[in-house]
Short mmCIF file of C-alpha atoms in Angstrom, two decimals:
data_model
loop_
_atom_site.label_atom_id
_atom_site.label_comp_id
_atom_site.label_asym_id
_atom_site.label_seq_id
_atom_site.Cartn_x
_atom_site.Cartn_y
_atom_site.Cartn_z
CA MET A 1 12.23 52.01 75.65
CA GLY A 2 8.83 50.10 73.92
CA LEU A 3 7.95 46.52 73.37
CA PRO A 4 7.23 44.66 69.69
CA SER A 5 4.10 45.45 67.90
CA ASP A 6 2.72 43.02 65.67
CA ASP A 7 2.06 46.15 64.22
CA PRO A 8 4.61 48.54 63.51
CA VAL A 9 3.13 51.60 62.26
CA ILE A 10 0.16 52.96 64.44
CA ILE A 11 -1.13 56.09 63.31
CA ARG A 12 -4.17 57.67 65.83
CA ALA A 13 -6.46 60.26 64.72
CA PRO A 14 -6.58 62.73 67.86
CA GLU A 15 -9.61 62.17 69.92
CA LYS A 16 -10.61 66.60 69.30
CA ALA A 17 -10.23 69.00 66.55
CA GLY A 18 -6.87 70.40 66.86
CA GLU A 19 -5.06 68.19 67.99
CA PRO A 20 -2.08 66.26 66.64
CA SER A 21 -1.93 62.91 65.40
CA VAL A 22 -0.01 60.23 66.93
CA ILE A 23 1.88 57.87 64.43
CA THR A 24 3.56 55.37 66.88
CA ILE A 25 6.65 53.27 65.06
CA SER A 26 7.92 50.12 66.66
CA CYS A 27 10.89 47.64 63.91
CA PRO A 28 14.32 46.86 64.00
CA ASP A 29 17.06 49.22 64.56
CA LYS A 30 18.97 50.59 61.29
CA THR A 31 21.21 53.69 60.76
CA GLY A 32 18.65 57.13 59.42
CA LEU A 33 16.00 55.25 60.33
CA GLY A 34 14.61 58.54 61.74
CA CYS A 35 15.31 60.55 58.14
CA ASP A 36 13.81 58.26 55.87
CA LEU A 37 10.68 58.12 58.54
CA CYS A 38 10.81 62.51 58.35
CA ARG A 39 11.11 62.64 54.66
CA VAL A 40 7.89 60.28 54.52
CA ILE A 41 5.83 62.52 56.31
CA LEU A 42 7.52 65.97 54.65
CA PHE A 43 6.11 64.64 51.43
CA PHE A 44 2.83 63.17 53.26
CA GLY A 45 2.53 67.50 54.29
CA LEU A 46 2.73 66.86 57.80
CA SER A 47 4.74 68.60 60.70
CA ILE A 48 6.01 67.04 63.81
CA VAL A 49 5.30 69.11 66.33
CA ARG A 50 6.77 66.44 68.78
CA GLY A 51 9.00 63.62 68.72
CA ASP A 52 10.77 61.25 71.48
CA VAL A 53 13.03 58.15 70.03
CA SER A 54 14.02 55.18 71.84
CA THR A 55 16.73 51.84 70.49
CA ASP A 56 19.04 49.30 72.24
CA GLY A 57 21.01 49.33 69.06
CA LYS A 58 18.79 46.86 67.96
CA TRP A 59 14.85 47.76 68.27
CA CYS A 60 12.99 50.98 68.00
CA PHE A 61 10.31 52.77 69.33
CA ILE A 62 9.07 56.26 68.25
CA LEU A 63 6.57 58.29 69.20
CA PHE A 64 5.31 61.61 66.17
CA TRP A 65 2.63 63.79 66.58
CA VAL A 66 1.96 65.08 63.60
CA VAL A 67 -0.20 67.95 62.94
CA GLU A 68 -1.08 68.80 58.61
CA GLY A 69 0.45 71.96 57.09
CA ARG A 70 -1.62 75.01 56.13
CA VAL A 71 -0.63 73.99 52.73
CA ARG A 72 -0.09 70.95 50.92
CA ALA A 73 0.21 69.07 48.23
CA SER A 74 -3.20 66.66 48.86
CA GLU A 75 -5.49 66.06 51.82
CA THR A 76 -3.71 63.83 53.98
CA ARG A 77 -4.35 60.03 52.50
CA TRP A 78 -3.72 58.04 56.40
CA GLY A 79 -3.94 54.62 55.44
CA LEU A 80 -1.55 55.04 52.25
CA LEU A 81 0.81 57.19 54.85
CA GLU A 82 0.92 54.47 57.36
CA LYS A 83 1.81 52.29 54.15
CA ARG A 84 4.87 54.35 53.25
CA LEU A 85 6.41 54.24 56.75
CA LEU A 86 6.08 50.50 56.71
CA GLU A 87 8.32 50.81 53.97
CA ALA A 88 10.47 52.19 55.33
CA CYS A 89 10.93 50.21 57.56
CA PRO A 90 13.74 47.86 58.59
CA LEU A 91 11.70 44.51 57.29
CA VAL A 92 11.39 41.83 60.58
CA SER A 93 11.29 38.30 61.05
CA PRO A 94 8.72 37.09 61.33
CA ALA A 95 10.02 33.44 62.80
CA SER A 96 12.39 35.15 65.57
CA GLU A 97 11.48 39.00 65.27
CA ILE A 98 14.53 39.57 65.76
CA TYR A 99 16.36 41.58 62.67
CA ASP A 100 18.71 39.26 61.52
CA SER A 101 21.75 39.03 58.71
CA TYR A 102 19.56 37.47 55.29
CA TYR A 103 16.94 40.27 56.97
CA ARG A 104 19.48 43.32 56.67
CA GLN A 105 20.88 42.14 52.87
CA GLN A 106 17.27 42.40 52.13
CA ASP A 107 16.67 46.22 52.98
CA ILE A 108 20.84 46.50 51.20
CA MET A 109 19.14 44.75 47.91
CA GLU A 110 16.25 46.87 48.74
CA MET A 111 18.41 50.51 48.43
CA GLU A 112 20.17 49.35 45.71
CA LYS A 113 17.65 48.43 43.49
CA LYS A 114 17.64 51.92 41.61
CA PRO A 115 14.04 53.29 40.08
CA GLN A 116 12.60 52.81 36.30
CA VAL A 117 12.38 56.50 34.41
CA PHE A 118 10.19 57.57 32.94
CA LEU A 119 9.35 60.17 30.37
CA LEU A 120 6.06 62.55 30.75
CA LYS A 121 5.57 64.85 27.40
CA PHE A 122 2.77 66.62 27.16
CA SER A 123 1.30 69.97 25.94
CA CYS A 124 -0.89 72.13 26.48
CA TYR A 125 -1.41 76.27 26.09
CA ASP A 126 0.68 78.34 28.90
CA ARG A 127 -1.73 79.45 31.71
CA MET A 128 -0.70 81.24 34.85
CA GLY A 129 -0.44 78.41 37.37
CA LEU A 130 0.28 75.61 35.27
CA LEU A 131 3.49 73.95 36.87
CA HIS A 132 2.43 74.40 40.11
CA ASP A 133 -1.14 72.55 39.30
CA VAL A 134 0.97 69.03 37.41
CA THR A 135 3.30 68.85 40.16
CA ARG A 136 0.06 68.75 41.97
CA VAL A 137 -1.01 66.41 40.23
CA LEU A 138 1.83 63.97 40.42
CA CYS A 139 2.82 64.28 43.31
CA GLU A 140 -0.99 62.90 44.21
CA LEU A 141 -0.06 59.52 42.03
CA GLU A 142 2.98 59.02 44.00
CA LEU A 143 5.30 60.32 40.86
CA THR A 144 8.77 61.89 42.11
CA ILE A 145 10.17 64.55 40.18
CA ARG A 146 13.17 63.78 38.98
CA ARG A 147 14.36 65.85 36.76
CA VAL A 148 12.03 68.60 34.33
CA ASN A 149 12.98 70.50 31.85
CA VAL A 150 9.36 73.15 30.93
CA SER A 151 9.45 75.77 27.61
CA THR A 152 7.57 78.39 26.17
CA THR A 153 7.70 79.16 22.44
CA PRO A 154 6.61 82.75 21.48
CA ASP A 155 2.53 81.79 20.50
CA GLY A 156 2.37 80.77 24.05
CA ARG A 157 2.99 77.74 23.68
CA VAL A 158 4.11 75.33 26.33
CA MET A 159 6.46 71.75 26.08
CA ASP A 160 6.73 70.58 29.15
CA LEU A 161 9.80 67.14 29.72
CA PHE A 162 9.79 65.83 32.81
CA PHE A 163 11.52 62.66 33.97
CA ILE A 164 9.72 59.91 36.92
CA THR A 165 9.73 57.21 38.58
CA ASP A 166 6.96 55.95 40.92
CA THR A 167 6.43 54.94 44.19
CA ARG A 168 3.48 53.01 43.06
CA GLU A 169 5.82 50.82 40.47
CA LEU A 170 3.41 50.51 37.96
CA LEU A 171 3.52 53.59 35.84
CA HIS A 172 5.21 50.81 32.76
CA THR A 173 1.54 49.18 33.25
CA LYS A 174 -1.26 50.20 30.35
CA LYS A 175 -3.20 51.42 32.90
CA ARG A 176 -1.08 53.48 35.37
CA LYS A 177 0.04 55.82 32.20
CA ASP A 178 -3.73 56.02 30.83
CA GLU A 179 -4.41 57.57 34.52
CA THR A 180 -1.73 59.75 34.58
CA CYS A 181 -2.65 61.11 31.44
CA ASP A 182 -6.67 61.66 32.70
CA GLN A 183 -5.29 63.76 35.72
CA LEU A 184 -3.72 65.40 33.68
CA LYS A 185 -6.44 66.05 31.60
CA ALA A 186 -8.86 66.61 34.47
CA VAL A 187 -6.75 69.78 35.93
CA LEU A 188 -5.97 70.89 33.11
CA GLY A 189 -8.79 70.42 30.69
CA GLU A 190 -8.39 72.32 27.41
CA PHE A 191 -5.74 73.72 27.21
CA ILE A 192 -3.95 70.54 27.07
CA THR A 193 -3.10 69.33 23.57
CA SER A 194 -1.14 66.04 24.03
CA CYS A 195 -0.28 63.59 27.17
CA ASP A 196 2.21 60.76 25.72
CA ILE A 197 4.24 58.74 29.03
CA GLU A 198 7.41 56.22 27.33
CA HIS A 199 10.40 53.88 29.32
CA THR A 200 13.91 56.29 28.86
CA VAL A 201 17.03 54.08 27.90
CA GLU A 202 19.08 56.66 31.30
CA ASP A 203 19.48 55.22 34.58
CA ILE A 204 18.35 57.38 36.78
CA THR A 205 22.23 58.53 37.65
CA ALA A 206 22.70 60.14 34.12
CA CYS A 207 18.79 61.21 34.24
CA LEU A 208 19.76 63.77 37.36
CA ARG A 209 23.12 65.46 36.06
CA ALA A 210 21.76 68.59 34.90
CA SER A 211 22.39 69.69 31.81
CA SER A 212 23.46 73.23 31.93
CA THR A 213 26.07 74.49 34.33
CA LEU A 214 25.96 77.65 36.92
CA PRO A 215 27.05 81.14 37.18
CA PRO A 216 29.91 81.39 38.76
CA SER A 217 28.67 84.23 41.17
CA ILE A 218 26.02 81.43 41.75
CA THR A 219 28.20 78.28 43.13
CA GLU A 220 30.14 81.11 45.02
CA ASP A 221 27.81 83.18 46.96
CA MET A 222 25.10 79.73 47.48
CA PHE A 223 26.37 76.19 47.77
CA SER A 224 28.76 78.32 50.99
CA LEU A 225 29.38 75.51 54.08
CA GLU A 226 30.17 78.07 56.71
CA LEU A 227 27.77 80.48 58.00
CA PRO A 228 27.79 84.04 57.23
CA GLU A 229 29.29 86.18 60.39
CA GLU A 230 26.22 88.01 59.11
CA PRO A 231 22.67 86.26 59.85
CA SER A 232 19.90 88.03 57.02
CA LYS A 233 16.81 88.16 59.22
CA ALA A 234 14.83 87.64 56.52
CA LEU A 235 15.85 84.16 56.05
CA LEU A 236 15.56 83.19 59.99
CA PRO A 237 13.81 84.47 62.05
CA ALA A 238 15.55 84.91 65.27
CA SER A 239 18.64 83.85 64.11
CA ASN A 240 20.49 84.24 67.05
CA ARG A 241 18.50 81.79 69.30
CA LEU A 242 19.86 78.79 67.21
CA SER A 243 22.70 76.89 69.00
CA VAL A 244 23.89 73.40 69.28
CA THR A 245 25.54 72.28 72.56
CA MET A 246 27.57 68.82 73.01
CA ASP A 247 28.47 67.36 75.92
CA ASN A 248 29.83 64.29 77.15
CA SER A 249 29.45 65.44 81.12
CA LEU A 250 26.16 63.65 81.04
CA SER A 251 25.72 60.35 80.35
CA PRO A 252 29.21 57.42 81.03
CA ALA A 253 27.48 55.73 77.09
CA HIS A 254 26.66 58.94 75.12
CA THR A 255 26.81 62.30 73.59
CA LEU A 256 24.22 64.79 74.65
CA ILE A 257 23.14 67.46 71.51
CA GLN A 258 21.21 69.79 72.66
CA ILE A 259 19.71 71.93 69.53
CA HIS A 260 17.68 75.01 70.42
CA CYS A 261 16.87 76.69 66.99
CA PRO A 262 13.01 78.76 65.81
CA ASP A 263 10.98 75.81 63.60
CA HIS A 264 10.24 75.53 59.69
CA LYS A 265 8.85 72.64 57.76
CA GLY A 266 10.98 70.27 58.24
CA LEU A 267 13.44 71.04 60.56
CA LEU A 268 13.34 67.51 61.95
CA TYR A 269 14.56 65.27 58.57
CA ASP A 270 17.11 68.23 58.56
CA ILE A 271 18.35 67.61 61.46
CA MET A 272 17.98 63.75 60.69
CA ARG A 273 19.59 63.84 57.64
CA THR A 274 22.39 65.68 59.11
CA LEU A 275 23.07 62.69 61.33
CA LYS A 276 22.76 60.00 58.88
CA ASP A 277 25.14 61.33 56.66
CA TYR A 278 27.84 61.66 58.91
CA ASN A 279 26.76 57.80 60.27
CA ILE A 280 25.89 59.05 63.89
CA GLN A 281 23.02 56.71 65.61
CA ILE A 282 20.44 57.75 68.02
CA SER A 283 19.72 56.12 71.34
CA TYR A 284 17.18 58.02 72.77
CA GLY A 285 16.21 61.38 72.12
CA ARG A 286 12.99 63.85 72.36
CA VAL A 287 11.72 67.03 70.30
CA TYR A 288 9.48 69.82 71.66
CA SER A 289 8.02 72.71 68.81
CA TYR A 290 6.10 75.68 70.93
CA GLN A 291 3.80 77.71 69.97
CA GLY A 292 5.44 80.50 69.67
CA GLY A 293 7.21 78.90 66.81
CA GLU A 294 10.62 78.13 68.73
CA CYS A 295 11.98 74.61 69.08
CA GLU A 296 13.85 71.61 71.06
CA VAL A 297 15.32 68.32 70.83
CA ASP A 298 17.69 66.58 72.71
CA LEU A 299 19.22 63.72 71.35
CA PHE A 300 21.98 60.89 72.98
CA VAL A 301 23.93 59.55 70.07
CA ILE A 302 27.25 57.26 69.62
CA GLN A 303 29.19 56.51 66.52
CA MET A 304 28.91 53.95 64.35
CA ASP A 305 31.26 52.61 66.98
CA GLY A 306 29.59 52.66 69.45
CA LYS A 307 31.39 54.64 71.13
CA LYS A 308 30.71 58.75 72.79
CA ILE A 309 32.00 61.66 69.65
CA ILE A 310 34.74 62.81 71.73
CA ASP A 311 37.59 64.30 68.57
CA PRO A 312 37.19 68.45 69.36
CA ASN A 313 37.44 68.26 65.55
CA LYS A 314 34.99 65.61 64.82
CA GLN A 315 32.52 67.31 66.79
CA LYS A 316 32.76 70.58 65.73
CA ALA A 317 32.19 69.81 62.05
CA LEU A 318 28.71 68.33 63.49
CA SER A 319 28.07 71.32 64.72
CA GLY A 320 29.14 73.69 62.03
CA ARG A 321 26.63 70.57 59.57
CA LEU A 322 24.10 70.97 61.88
CA LYS A 323 24.47 74.86 62.27
CA MET A 324 24.24 75.72 59.16
CA ASN A 325 21.29 73.31 57.92
CA LEU A 326 19.30 74.40 60.43
CA PHE A 327 20.33 78.33 59.47
CA LEU A 328 19.92 77.77 55.43
CA PRO A 329 18.73 73.89 54.37
CA LEU A 330 17.41 75.48 51.25
CA ARG A 331 19.73 78.47 49.13
CA VAL A 332 17.66 81.73 46.99
CA ALA A 333 18.72 83.46 45.08
CA LEU A 334 17.08 85.78 42.10
CA VAL A 335 19.44 86.52 39.43
CA ASN A 336 20.04 88.70 36.60
CA ARG A 337 19.93 87.27 32.47
CA GLY A 338 19.85 89.76 30.60
CA PRO A 339 17.08 91.84 30.24
CA ASP A 340 14.75 88.58 32.97
CA LEU A 341 14.93 87.48 36.30
CA GLU A 342 15.77 83.94 36.97
CA LEU A 343 15.11 82.19 40.37
CA PHE A 344 18.04 79.87 41.94
CA VAL A 345 16.89 77.50 44.84
CA ALA A 346 18.86 74.68 46.13
CA ASN A 347 19.43 72.26 48.77
CA PRO A 348 22.04 69.48 49.90
CA VAL A 349 21.72 65.48 48.62
CA GLU A 350 21.72 63.08 51.32
CA LEU A 351 24.55 60.66 50.71
CA SER A 352 22.11 58.16 50.01
CA GLY A 353 21.00 59.43 47.00
CA LYS A 354 17.05 61.33 47.80
CA GLY A 355 16.73 65.15 48.05
CA ARG A 356 13.64 66.88 50.19
CA PRO A 357 10.25 65.69 48.47
CA LEU A 358 7.71 69.04 47.07
CA VAL A 359 10.83 71.30 47.06
CA LEU A 360 9.04 72.38 43.54
CA TYR A 361 5.85 72.48 44.05
CA ASP A 362 6.08 75.23 46.81
CA ILE A 363 7.98 76.82 45.25
CA THR A 364 5.93 76.72 42.32
CA LEU A 365 2.83 77.25 44.76
CA ALA A 366 4.53 80.59 45.67
CA LEU A 367 5.17 81.80 42.49
CA LYS A 368 1.34 81.15 40.99
CA MET A 369 0.26 83.38 44.41
CA LEU A 370 3.01 86.24 43.22
CA GLN A 371 -0.18 85.93 39.15
CA ILE A 372 3.93 85.32 37.75
CA ARG A 373 4.14 82.70 35.30
CA ILE A 374 7.34 79.96 33.97
CA PHE A 375 9.00 81.13 30.86
CA LEU A 376 11.46 78.12 31.52
CA ALA A 377 12.15 75.83 33.83
CA GLU A 378 14.95 73.09 34.92
CA ILE A 379 15.65 70.72 37.53
CA GLY A 380 19.49 68.86 37.86
CA ARG A 381 21.79 67.59 40.78
CA HIS A 382 25.00 69.49 41.14
CA THR A 383 28.50 68.73 42.66
CA ILE A 384 30.03 71.10 43.74
CA GLY A 385 33.05 70.96 46.64
CA ASP A 386 32.87 67.34 48.53
CA SER A 387 28.49 68.04 47.91
CA GLU A 388 25.66 66.93 45.80
CA TRP A 389 22.84 69.26 45.22
CA GLU A 390 19.74 69.81 43.94
CA VAL A 391 19.34 73.02 42.06
CA TYR A 392 15.84 75.01 41.03
CA ARG A 393 16.38 77.17 37.78
CA ILE A 394 13.48 79.11 37.49
CA LEU A 395 13.16 81.51 34.63
CA LEU A 396 10.21 83.98 35.59
CA ASN A 397 8.60 85.87 32.90
CA ASP A 398 8.46 89.01 32.53
CA ASP A 399 5.30 89.39 33.65
CA HIS A 400 7.16 89.57 37.82
CA TYR A 401 7.70 93.32 36.14
CA LEU A 402 3.97 94.42 36.79
CA SER A 403 3.88 92.16 40.17
CA SER A 404 6.26 91.83 42.22
CA SER A 405 9.81 93.25 43.15
CA LYS A 406 12.94 90.85 43.98
CA ASN A 407 13.11 91.07 47.09
CA LYS A 408 9.66 89.48 47.60
CA ILE A 409 9.85 87.21 45.84
CA VAL A 410 12.95 85.99 47.32
CA ASP A 411 10.89 86.43 50.48
CA ARG A 412 7.49 85.03 49.64
CA VAL A 413 10.07 81.25 48.11
CA THR A 414 11.98 80.97 50.95
CA LYS A 415 8.35 81.35 53.16
CA MET A 416 6.55 79.01 51.57
CA LEU A 417 9.98 76.40 51.74
CA MET A 418 10.31 77.21 55.54
CA GLY A 419 6.30 76.88 56.14
CA TRP A 420 6.47 80.34 57.47
CA ASP A 421 3.44 81.58 54.81
#
């Protein structure tokens, strides 16, 4: 295990072109830390090709080897990435260098602080890739899209309503509002006719709630937590090589979880968010992604009480959820809505309330590449069973008939979300 460092986060550039950058993190430990760090890395469009994690329960030492994805929202801002990773780490007492009760309480208060929600309203004339270009601008500005309503009038005018929060917590200032509108105007040019940002009275919970119900066929087919008996080859290449095993014989104090599966964008995040939701702590772990698209993960873990996972029912539940979250981390479906087609994309929300980053960016980029315009769009959260889901609903313009079949649309969106495109 590494020693505590004066610099909790260090990013080392590759020595040769094509090699990965190395992120070193040395900070106090907490349950779910790996999930929080992987979410930040995923937001910056980076892929983890190798990782090592070790902790004694109080202090952890993490190494991530990362490469830039072929498709990302913007050029990697390494200095900003370092800052965001540092913010995800628990605070340290400068005097004692221990993570004491005072700083635990500070972290809890920070987690419970709800972000301010702002409403971004702008109108413009429709054009190909409009929603994607807007999404890219907001991502670059570190503005998180919490809910969106996009509608197109018969004369080709678009009214966009984005409920957003600001990672930098500056959107209440005139300077930050002007910066946002100026960036949108620079990208949309003469197409944009108005832009305004105002603080909403809605709290974050009300903002995230979906305004419409889902069709029954969608809820039945799309949100199953059981693995299908006959996996679709289009959804997961080489799905028969997905395996999750647990072993209590190799360590006197830990359960070993071994995972072998095809790689995809955000794979380590999907593993970490599952363990975080089950309150499983990692004592030591390694992950390695091979060039052929396969990934191997070994994790020595304990429960919150410091014991192994002995209960067969707990083992079965955790193993089943890991398999499902690796097999279908996101759900994609295309259904008929009268004469039109509606695209549904859903991803599970962490118990902490945080969703997967860059989903709307990937969806809109895939549709832009297919030369399909968006007529209506909505993001909202739905509670189905005992799980909360973030659901993206995209009503496609009728020009999809000229460009792509239903299967091609689903395939392209799925590949973009999974990083296979």
